[in-house]
PDB file of C-alpha atoms in Angstrom:
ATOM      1  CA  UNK A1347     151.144   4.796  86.207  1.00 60.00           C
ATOM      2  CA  UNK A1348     151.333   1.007  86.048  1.00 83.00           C
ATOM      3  CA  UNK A1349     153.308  -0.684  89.254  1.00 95.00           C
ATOM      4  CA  UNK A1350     153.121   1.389  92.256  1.00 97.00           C
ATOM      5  CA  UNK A1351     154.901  -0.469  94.863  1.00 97.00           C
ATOM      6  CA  UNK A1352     155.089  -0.361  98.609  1.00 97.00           C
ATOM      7  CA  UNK A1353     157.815  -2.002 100.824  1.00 96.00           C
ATOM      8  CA  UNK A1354     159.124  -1.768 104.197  1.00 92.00           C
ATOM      9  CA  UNK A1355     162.736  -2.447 106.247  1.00 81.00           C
ATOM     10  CA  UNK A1356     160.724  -3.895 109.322  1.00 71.00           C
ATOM     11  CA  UNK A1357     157.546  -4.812 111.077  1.00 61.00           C
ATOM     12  CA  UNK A1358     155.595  -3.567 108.140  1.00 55.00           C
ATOM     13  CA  UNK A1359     155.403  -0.186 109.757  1.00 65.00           C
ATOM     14  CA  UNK A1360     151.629   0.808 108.039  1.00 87.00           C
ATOM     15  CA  UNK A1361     152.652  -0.622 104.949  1.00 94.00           C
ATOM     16  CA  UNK A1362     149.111  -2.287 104.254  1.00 95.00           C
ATOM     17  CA  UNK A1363     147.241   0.421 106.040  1.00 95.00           C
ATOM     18  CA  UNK A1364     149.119   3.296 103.839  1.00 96.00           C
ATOM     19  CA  UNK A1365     148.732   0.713 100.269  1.00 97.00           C
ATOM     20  CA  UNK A1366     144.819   0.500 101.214  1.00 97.00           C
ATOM     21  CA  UNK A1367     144.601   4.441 102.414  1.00 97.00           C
ATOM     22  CA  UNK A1368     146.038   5.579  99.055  1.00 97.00           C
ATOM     23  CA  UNK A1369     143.952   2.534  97.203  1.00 97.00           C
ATOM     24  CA  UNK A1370     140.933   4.060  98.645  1.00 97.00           C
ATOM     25  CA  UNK A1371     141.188   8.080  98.275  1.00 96.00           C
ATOM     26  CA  UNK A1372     143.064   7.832  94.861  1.00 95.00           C
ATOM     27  CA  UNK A1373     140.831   9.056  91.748  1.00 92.00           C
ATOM     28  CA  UNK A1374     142.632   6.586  89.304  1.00 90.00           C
ATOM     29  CA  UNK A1375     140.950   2.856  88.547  1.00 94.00           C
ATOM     30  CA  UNK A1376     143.467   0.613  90.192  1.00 96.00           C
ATOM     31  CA  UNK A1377     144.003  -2.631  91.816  1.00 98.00           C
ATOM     32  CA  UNK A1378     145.375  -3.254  95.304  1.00 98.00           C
ATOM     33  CA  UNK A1379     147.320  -6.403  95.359  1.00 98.00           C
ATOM     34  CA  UNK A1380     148.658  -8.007  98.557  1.00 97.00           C
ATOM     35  CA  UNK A1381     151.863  -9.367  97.695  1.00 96.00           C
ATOM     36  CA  UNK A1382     153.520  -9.719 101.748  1.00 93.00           C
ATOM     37  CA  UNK A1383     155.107 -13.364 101.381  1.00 90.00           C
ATOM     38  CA  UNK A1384     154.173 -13.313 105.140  1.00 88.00           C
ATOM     39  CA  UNK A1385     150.298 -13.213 104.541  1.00 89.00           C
ATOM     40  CA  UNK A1386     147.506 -10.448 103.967  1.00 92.00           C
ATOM     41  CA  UNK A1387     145.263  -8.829 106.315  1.00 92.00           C
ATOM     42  CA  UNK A1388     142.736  -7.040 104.430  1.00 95.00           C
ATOM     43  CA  UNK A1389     140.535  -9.554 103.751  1.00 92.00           C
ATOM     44  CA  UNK A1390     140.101 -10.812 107.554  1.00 91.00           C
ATOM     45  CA  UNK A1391     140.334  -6.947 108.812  1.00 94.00           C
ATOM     46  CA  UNK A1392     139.174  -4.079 107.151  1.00 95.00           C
ATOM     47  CA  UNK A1393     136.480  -6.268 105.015  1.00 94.00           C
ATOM     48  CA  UNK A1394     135.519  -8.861 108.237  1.00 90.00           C
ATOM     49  CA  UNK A1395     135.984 -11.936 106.551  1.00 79.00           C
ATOM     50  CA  UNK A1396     132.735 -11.423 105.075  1.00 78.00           C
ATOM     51  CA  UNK A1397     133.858 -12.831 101.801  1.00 76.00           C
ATOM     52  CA  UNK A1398     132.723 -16.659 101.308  1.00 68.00           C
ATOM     53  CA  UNK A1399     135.051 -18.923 100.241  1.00 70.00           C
ATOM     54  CA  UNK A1400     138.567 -19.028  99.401  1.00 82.00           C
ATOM     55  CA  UNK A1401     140.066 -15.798  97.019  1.00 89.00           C
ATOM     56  CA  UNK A1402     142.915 -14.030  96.492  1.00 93.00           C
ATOM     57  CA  UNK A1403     146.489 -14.751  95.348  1.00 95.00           C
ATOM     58  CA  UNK A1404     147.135 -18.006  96.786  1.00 93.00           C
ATOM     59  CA  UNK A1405     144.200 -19.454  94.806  1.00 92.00           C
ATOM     60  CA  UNK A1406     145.604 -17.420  91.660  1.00 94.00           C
ATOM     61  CA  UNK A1407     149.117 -19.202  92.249  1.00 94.00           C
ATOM     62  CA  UNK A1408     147.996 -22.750  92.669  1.00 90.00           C
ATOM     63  CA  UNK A1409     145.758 -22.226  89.237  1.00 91.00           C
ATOM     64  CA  UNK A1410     148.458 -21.201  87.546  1.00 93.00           C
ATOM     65  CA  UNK A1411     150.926 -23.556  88.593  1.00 92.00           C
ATOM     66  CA  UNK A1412     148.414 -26.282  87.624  1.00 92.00           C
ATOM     67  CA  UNK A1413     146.731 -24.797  84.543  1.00 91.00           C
ATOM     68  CA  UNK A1414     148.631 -21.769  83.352  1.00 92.00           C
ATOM     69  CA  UNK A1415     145.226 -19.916  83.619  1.00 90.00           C
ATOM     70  CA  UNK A1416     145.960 -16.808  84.710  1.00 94.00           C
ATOM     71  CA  UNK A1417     144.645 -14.630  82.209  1.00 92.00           C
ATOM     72  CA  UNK A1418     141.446 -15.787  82.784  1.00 92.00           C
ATOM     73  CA  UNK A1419     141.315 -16.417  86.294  1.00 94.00           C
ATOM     74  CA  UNK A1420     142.753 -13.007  87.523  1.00 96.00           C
ATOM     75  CA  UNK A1421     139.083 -10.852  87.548  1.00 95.00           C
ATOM     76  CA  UNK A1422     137.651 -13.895  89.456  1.00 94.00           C
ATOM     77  CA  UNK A1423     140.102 -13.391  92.697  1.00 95.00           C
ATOM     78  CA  UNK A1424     139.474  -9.672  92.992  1.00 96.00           C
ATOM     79  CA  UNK A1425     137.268  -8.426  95.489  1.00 95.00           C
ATOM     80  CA  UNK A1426     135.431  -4.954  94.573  1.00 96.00           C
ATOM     81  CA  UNK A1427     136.105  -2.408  97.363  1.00 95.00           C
ATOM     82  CA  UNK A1428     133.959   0.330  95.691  1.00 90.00           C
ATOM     83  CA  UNK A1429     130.937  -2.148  94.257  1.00 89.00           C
ATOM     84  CA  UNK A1430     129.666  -2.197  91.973  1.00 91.00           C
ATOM     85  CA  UNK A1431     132.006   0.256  90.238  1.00 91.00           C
ATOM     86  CA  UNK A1432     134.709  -1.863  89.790  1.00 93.00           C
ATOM     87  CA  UNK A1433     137.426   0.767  89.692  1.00 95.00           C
ATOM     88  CA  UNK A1434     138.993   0.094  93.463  1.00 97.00           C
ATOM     89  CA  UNK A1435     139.657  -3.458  93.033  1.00 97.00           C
ATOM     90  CA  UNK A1436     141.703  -5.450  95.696  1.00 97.00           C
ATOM     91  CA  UNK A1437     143.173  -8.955  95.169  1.00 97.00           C
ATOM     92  CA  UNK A1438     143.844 -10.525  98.285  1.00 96.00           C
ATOM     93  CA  UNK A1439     146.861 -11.882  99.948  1.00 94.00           C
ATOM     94  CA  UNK A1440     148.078 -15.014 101.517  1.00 92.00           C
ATOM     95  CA  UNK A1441     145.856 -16.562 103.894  1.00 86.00           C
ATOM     96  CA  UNK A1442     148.111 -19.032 105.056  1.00 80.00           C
ATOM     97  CA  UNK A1443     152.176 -17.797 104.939  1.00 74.00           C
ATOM     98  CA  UNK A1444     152.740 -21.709 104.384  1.00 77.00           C
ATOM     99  CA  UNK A1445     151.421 -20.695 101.121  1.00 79.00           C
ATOM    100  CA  UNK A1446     154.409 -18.657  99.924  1.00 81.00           C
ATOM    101  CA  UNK A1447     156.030 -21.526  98.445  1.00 83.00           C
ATOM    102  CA  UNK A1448     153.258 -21.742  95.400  1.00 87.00           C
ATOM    103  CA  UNK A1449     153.833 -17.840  94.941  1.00 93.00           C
ATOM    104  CA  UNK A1450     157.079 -17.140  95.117  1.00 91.00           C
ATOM    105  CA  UNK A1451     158.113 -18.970  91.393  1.00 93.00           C
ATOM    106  CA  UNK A1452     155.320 -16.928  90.411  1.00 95.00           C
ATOM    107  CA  UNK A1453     157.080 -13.211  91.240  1.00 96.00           C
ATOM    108  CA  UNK A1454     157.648 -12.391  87.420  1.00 97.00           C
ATOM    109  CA  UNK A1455     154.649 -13.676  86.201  1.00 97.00           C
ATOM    110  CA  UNK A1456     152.473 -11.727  87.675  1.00 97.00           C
ATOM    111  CA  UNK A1457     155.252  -8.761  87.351  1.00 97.00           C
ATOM    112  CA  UNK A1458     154.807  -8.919  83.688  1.00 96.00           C
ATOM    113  CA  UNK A1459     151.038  -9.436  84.017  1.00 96.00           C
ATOM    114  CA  UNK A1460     149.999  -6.525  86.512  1.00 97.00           C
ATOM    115  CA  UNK A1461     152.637  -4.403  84.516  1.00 94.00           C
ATOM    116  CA  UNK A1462     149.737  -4.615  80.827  1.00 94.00           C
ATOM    117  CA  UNK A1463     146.856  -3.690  83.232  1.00 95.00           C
ATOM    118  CA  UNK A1464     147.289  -0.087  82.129  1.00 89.00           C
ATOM    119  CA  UNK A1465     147.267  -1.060  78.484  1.00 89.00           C
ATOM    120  CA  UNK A1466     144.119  -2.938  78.813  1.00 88.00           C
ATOM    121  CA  UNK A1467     140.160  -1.403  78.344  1.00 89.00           C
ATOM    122  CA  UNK A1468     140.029   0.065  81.172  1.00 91.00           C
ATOM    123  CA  UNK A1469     143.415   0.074  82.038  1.00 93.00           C
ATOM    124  CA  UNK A1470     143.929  -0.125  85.911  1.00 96.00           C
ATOM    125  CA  UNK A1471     147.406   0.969  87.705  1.00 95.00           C
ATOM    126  CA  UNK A1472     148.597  -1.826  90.490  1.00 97.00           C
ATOM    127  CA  UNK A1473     149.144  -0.796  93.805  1.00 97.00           C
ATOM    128  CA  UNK A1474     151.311  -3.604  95.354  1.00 98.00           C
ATOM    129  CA  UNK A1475     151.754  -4.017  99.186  1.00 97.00           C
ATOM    130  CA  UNK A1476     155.429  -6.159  99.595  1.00 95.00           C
ATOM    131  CA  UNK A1477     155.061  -6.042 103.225  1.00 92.00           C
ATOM    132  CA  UNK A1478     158.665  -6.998 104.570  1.00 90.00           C
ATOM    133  CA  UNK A1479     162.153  -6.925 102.456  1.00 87.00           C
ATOM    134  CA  UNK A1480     163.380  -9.227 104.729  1.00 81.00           C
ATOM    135  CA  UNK A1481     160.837 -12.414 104.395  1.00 78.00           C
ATOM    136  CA  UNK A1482     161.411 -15.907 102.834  1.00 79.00           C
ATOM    137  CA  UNK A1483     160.607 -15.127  99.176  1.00 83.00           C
ATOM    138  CA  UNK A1484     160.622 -11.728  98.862  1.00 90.00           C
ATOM    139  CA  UNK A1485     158.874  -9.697  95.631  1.00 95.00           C
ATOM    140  CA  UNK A1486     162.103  -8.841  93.861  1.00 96.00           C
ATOM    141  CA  UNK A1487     160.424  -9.169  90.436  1.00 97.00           C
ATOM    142  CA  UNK A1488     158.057  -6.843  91.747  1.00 97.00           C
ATOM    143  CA  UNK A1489     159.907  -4.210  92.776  1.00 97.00           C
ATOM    144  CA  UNK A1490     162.143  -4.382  89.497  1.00 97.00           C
ATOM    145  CA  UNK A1491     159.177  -4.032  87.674  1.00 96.00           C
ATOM    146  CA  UNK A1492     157.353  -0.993  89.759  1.00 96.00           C
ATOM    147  CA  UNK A1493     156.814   2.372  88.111  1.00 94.00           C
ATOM    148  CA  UNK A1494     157.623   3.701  91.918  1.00 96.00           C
ATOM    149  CA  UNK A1495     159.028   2.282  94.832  1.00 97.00           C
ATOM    150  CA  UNK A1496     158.119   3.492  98.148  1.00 97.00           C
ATOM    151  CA  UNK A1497     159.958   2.569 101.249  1.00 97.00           C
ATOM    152  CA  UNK A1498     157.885   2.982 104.058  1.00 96.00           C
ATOM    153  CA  UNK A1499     159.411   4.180 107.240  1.00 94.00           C
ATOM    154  CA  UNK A1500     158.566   5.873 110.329  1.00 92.00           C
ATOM    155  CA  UNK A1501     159.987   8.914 111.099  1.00 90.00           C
ATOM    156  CA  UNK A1502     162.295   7.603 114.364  1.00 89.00           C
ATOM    157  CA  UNK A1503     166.155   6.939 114.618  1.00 88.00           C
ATOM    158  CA  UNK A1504     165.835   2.891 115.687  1.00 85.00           C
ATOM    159  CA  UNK A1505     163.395   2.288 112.063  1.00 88.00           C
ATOM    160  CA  UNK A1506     165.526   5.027 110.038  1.00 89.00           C
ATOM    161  CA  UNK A1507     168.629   2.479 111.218  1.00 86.00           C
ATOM    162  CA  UNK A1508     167.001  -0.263 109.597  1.00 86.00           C
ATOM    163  CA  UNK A1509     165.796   1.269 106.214  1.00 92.00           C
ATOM    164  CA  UNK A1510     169.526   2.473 105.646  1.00 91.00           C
ATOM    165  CA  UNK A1511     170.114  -0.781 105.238  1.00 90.00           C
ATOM    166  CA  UNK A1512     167.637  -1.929 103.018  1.00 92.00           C
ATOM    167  CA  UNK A1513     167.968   1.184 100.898  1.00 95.00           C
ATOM    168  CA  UNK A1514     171.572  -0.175 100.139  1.00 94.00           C
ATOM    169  CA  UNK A1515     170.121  -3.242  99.382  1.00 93.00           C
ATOM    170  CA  UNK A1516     167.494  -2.220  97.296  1.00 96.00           C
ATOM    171  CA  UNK A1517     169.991   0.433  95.350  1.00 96.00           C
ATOM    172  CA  UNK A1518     172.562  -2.409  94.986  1.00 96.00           C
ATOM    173  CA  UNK A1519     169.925  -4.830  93.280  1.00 96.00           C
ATOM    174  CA  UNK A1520     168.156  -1.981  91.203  1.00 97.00           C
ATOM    175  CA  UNK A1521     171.960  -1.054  89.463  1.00 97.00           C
ATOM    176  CA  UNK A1522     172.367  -4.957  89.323  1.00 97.00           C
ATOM    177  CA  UNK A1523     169.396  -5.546  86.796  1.00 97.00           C
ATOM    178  CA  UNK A1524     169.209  -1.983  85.610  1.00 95.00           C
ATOM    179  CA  UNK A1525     166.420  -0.454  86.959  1.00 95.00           C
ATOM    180  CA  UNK A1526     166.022   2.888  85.839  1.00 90.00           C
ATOM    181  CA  UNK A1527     167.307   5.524  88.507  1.00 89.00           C
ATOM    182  CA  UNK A1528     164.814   7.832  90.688  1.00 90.00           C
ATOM    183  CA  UNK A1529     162.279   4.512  91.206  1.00 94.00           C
ATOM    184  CA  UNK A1530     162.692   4.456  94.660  1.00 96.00           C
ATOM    185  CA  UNK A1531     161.823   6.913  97.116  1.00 97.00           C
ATOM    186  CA  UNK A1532     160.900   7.780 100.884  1.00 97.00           C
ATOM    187  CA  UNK A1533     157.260   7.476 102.246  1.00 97.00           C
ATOM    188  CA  UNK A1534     156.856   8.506 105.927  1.00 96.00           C
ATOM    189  CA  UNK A1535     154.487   7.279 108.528  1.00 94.00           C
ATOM    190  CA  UNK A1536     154.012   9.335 111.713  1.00 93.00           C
ATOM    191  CA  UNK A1537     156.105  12.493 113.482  1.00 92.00           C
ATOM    192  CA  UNK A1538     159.671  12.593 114.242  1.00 92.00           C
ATOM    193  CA  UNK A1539     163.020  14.068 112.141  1.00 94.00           C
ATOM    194  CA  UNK A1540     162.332  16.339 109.733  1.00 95.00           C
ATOM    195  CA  UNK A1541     161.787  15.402 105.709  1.00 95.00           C
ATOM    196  CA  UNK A1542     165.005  16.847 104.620  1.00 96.00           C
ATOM    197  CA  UNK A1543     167.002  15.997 107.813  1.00 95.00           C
ATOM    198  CA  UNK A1544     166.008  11.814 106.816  1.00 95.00           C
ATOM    199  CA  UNK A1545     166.415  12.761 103.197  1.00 96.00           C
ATOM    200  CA  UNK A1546     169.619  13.819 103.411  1.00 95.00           C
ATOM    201  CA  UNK A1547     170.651  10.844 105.774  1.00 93.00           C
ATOM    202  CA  UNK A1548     169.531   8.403 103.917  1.00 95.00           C
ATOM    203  CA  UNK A1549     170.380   9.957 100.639  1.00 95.00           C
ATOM    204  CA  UNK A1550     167.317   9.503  99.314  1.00 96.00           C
ATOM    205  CA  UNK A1551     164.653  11.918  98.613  1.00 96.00           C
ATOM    206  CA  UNK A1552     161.221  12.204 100.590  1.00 97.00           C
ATOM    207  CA  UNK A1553     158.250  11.769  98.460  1.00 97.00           C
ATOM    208  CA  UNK A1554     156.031  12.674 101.335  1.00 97.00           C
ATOM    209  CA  UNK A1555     154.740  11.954 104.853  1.00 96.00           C
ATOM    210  CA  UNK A1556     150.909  10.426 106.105  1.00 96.00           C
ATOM    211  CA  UNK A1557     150.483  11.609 109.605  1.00 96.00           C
ATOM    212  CA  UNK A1558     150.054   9.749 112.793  1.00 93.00           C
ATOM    213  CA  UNK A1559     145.990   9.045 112.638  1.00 96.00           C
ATOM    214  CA  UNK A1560     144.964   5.800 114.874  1.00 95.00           C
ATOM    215  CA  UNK A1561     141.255   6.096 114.288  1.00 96.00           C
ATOM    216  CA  UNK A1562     141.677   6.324 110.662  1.00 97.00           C
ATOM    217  CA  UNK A1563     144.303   3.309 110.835  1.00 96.00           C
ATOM    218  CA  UNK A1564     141.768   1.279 113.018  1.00 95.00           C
ATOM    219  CA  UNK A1565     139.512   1.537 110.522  1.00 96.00           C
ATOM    220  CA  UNK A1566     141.302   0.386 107.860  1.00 96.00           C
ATOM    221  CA  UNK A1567     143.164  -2.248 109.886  1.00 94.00           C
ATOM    222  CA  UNK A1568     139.518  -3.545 111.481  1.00 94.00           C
ATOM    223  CA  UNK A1569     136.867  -2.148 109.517  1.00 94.00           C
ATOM    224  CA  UNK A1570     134.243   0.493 109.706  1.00 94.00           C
ATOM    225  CA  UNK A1571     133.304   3.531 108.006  1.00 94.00           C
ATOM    226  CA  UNK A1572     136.606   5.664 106.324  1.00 96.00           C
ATOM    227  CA  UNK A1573     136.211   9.006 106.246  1.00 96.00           C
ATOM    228  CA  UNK A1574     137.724  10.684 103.629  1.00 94.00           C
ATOM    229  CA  UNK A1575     138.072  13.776 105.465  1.00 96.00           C
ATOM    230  CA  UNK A1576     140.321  12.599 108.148  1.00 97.00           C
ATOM    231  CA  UNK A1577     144.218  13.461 107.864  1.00 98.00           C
ATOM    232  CA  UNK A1578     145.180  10.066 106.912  1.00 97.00           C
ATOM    233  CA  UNK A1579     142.690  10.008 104.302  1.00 98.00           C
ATOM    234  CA  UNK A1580     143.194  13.253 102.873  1.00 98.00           C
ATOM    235  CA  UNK A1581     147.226  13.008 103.158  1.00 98.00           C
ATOM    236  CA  UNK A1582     146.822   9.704 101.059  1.00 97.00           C
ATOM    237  CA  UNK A1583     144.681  11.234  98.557  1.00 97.00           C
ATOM    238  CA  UNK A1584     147.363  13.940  97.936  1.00 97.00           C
ATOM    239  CA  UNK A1585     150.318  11.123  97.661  1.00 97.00           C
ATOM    240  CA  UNK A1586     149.095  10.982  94.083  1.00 95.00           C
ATOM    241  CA  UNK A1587     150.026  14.117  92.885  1.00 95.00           C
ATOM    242  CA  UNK A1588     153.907  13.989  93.586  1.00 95.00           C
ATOM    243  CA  UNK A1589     153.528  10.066  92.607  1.00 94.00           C
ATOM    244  CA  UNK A1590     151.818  11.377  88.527  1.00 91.00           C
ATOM    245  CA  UNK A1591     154.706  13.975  88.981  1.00 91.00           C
ATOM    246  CA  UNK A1592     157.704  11.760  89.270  1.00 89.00           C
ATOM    247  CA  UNK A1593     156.369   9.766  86.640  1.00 83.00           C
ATOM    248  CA  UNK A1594     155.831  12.381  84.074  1.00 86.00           C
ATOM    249  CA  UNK A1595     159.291  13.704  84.740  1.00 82.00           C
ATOM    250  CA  UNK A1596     160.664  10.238  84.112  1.00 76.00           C
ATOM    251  CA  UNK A1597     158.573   9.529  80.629  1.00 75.00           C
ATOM    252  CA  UNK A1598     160.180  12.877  79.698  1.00 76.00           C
ATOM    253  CA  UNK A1599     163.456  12.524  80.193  1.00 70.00           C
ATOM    254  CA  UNK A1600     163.307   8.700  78.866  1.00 66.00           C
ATOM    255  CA  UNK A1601     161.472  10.106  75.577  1.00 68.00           C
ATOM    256  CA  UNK A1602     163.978  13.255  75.552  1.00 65.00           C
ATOM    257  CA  UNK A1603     166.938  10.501  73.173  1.00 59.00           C
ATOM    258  CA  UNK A1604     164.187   9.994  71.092  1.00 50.00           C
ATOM    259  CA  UNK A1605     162.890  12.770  70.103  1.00 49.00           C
ATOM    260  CA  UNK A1606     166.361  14.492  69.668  1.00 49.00           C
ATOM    261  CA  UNK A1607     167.584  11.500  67.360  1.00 50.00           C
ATOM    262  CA  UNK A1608     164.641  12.460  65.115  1.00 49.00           C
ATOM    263  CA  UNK A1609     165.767  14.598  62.047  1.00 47.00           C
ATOM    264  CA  UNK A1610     164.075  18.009  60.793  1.00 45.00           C
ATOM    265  CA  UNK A1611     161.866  18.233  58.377  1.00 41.00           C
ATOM    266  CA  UNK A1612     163.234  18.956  54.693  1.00 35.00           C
TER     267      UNK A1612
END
């Protein structure tokens, strides 16, 4: 699936907690990168600060600013969130939002380099949490490069009047550098209007909704025990399913040219 990636208009409504819900209940290896410009939260919350010393993406920029190492520094910043399996890997975000300056040349690289992780043995699909649109140094690369984008929203009229606007924006800059259409679609976060009632306002489709759950989103915003059978957890774990849908209706119709170009056998 290669570059799953999640975004939001404002205040990050469960942006991180949805990215780390699906990172955790999903049965494909994958790595959970925290890409907010404004800083992560995983690291502190849901794992304690347990970890010692400095890791994560800010570290990975400054290396490869200095040394063009990142090949071979990448597996060194991730933290294992399913040890010692190493197929629920998470590599952290900024610790310090001052830090966004050393990351923000860096978009495309690591764009191009988290989009060969599926190619490599074991391949691993990247789950990336934007955080914000509207930061200093937003992901664009990113997004371009995603398999999937998913614009997280709750459910109520003053958010859905702030993602209409970012869903222009992020329509008008996918047609700009020719991102292929049907990338980005609709994840909801909570109750309020209906799926098709937002889908049809927004003019974008609904790829699905994770219910309101605050001891599930505690957990993963603090720390504790998840348990997969809680609604969060299991509405996460279905998210993949329509997600390996929409991409295996895209690789179809992209291959469809192809294979009609190719003549019959004599």
């Amino acid at each position: 699936m290669a570059i799953i990636a999640l975004v939001s208009a404002k205040g990050s409504p469960g942006v991180t907690t949805s990215a780390l819900a699906c990172a955790l209940a999903w049965h494909r290896r994958l790595v959970l990168a925290e890409c907010d410009p404004a800083g992560g939260s995983i690291l502190a919350g849901y794992l304690g600060g347990q970890l010692d010393g400095p890791r994560g993406i800010g570290e990975l920029a400054v290396g490869e600013l200095r040394d063009g190492n990142l090949e071979t520094a990448f597996w060194s910043q991730l933290v294992d969130l399913d040890a010692p399996r190493r197929e629920r890997l998470l590599l952290p975000g900024l610790v310090d939002p001052a830090q966004g300056g050393s990351v923000t040349p860096l978009w495309q690289r690591f764009a191009d380099y988290f989009n060969a992780l599926d190619r490599g043995t074991p391949g691993y699909d990247v789950l990336v949490d934007c955080g914000r649109l509207h930061v200093t140094g937003p992901p664009w690369p990113l997004l371009r490069a995603a398999s999937v984008v998913l614009l997280v929203t709750r459910a109520q009229l003053p958010d859905l009047s702030g993602t209409r606007a970012v869903v222009t924006a992020i329509e008008r800059d996918f047609a700009e550098h020719r991102v292929p259409p049907g990338t980005l679609r609709l994840l909801l976060v909570g109750g309020g209007h209906g799926r098709a009632e937002i889908s049809r306002a927004l003019k974008l489709p609904v790829i699905a909704r994770l219910p309101h759950d605050p001891r599930t989103a505690g957990v993963l915003a603090l720390g504790g025990t998840v348990r997969t059978g809680r609604p969060l957890m299991r509405a996460a774990a279905a998210l993949e399913v329509p997600i390996g849908a929409l991409l295996e209706r895209r690789q179809a119709r992209l291959a469809w040219p192809v294979q009609q170009g190719v003549p019959d056998a004599v």
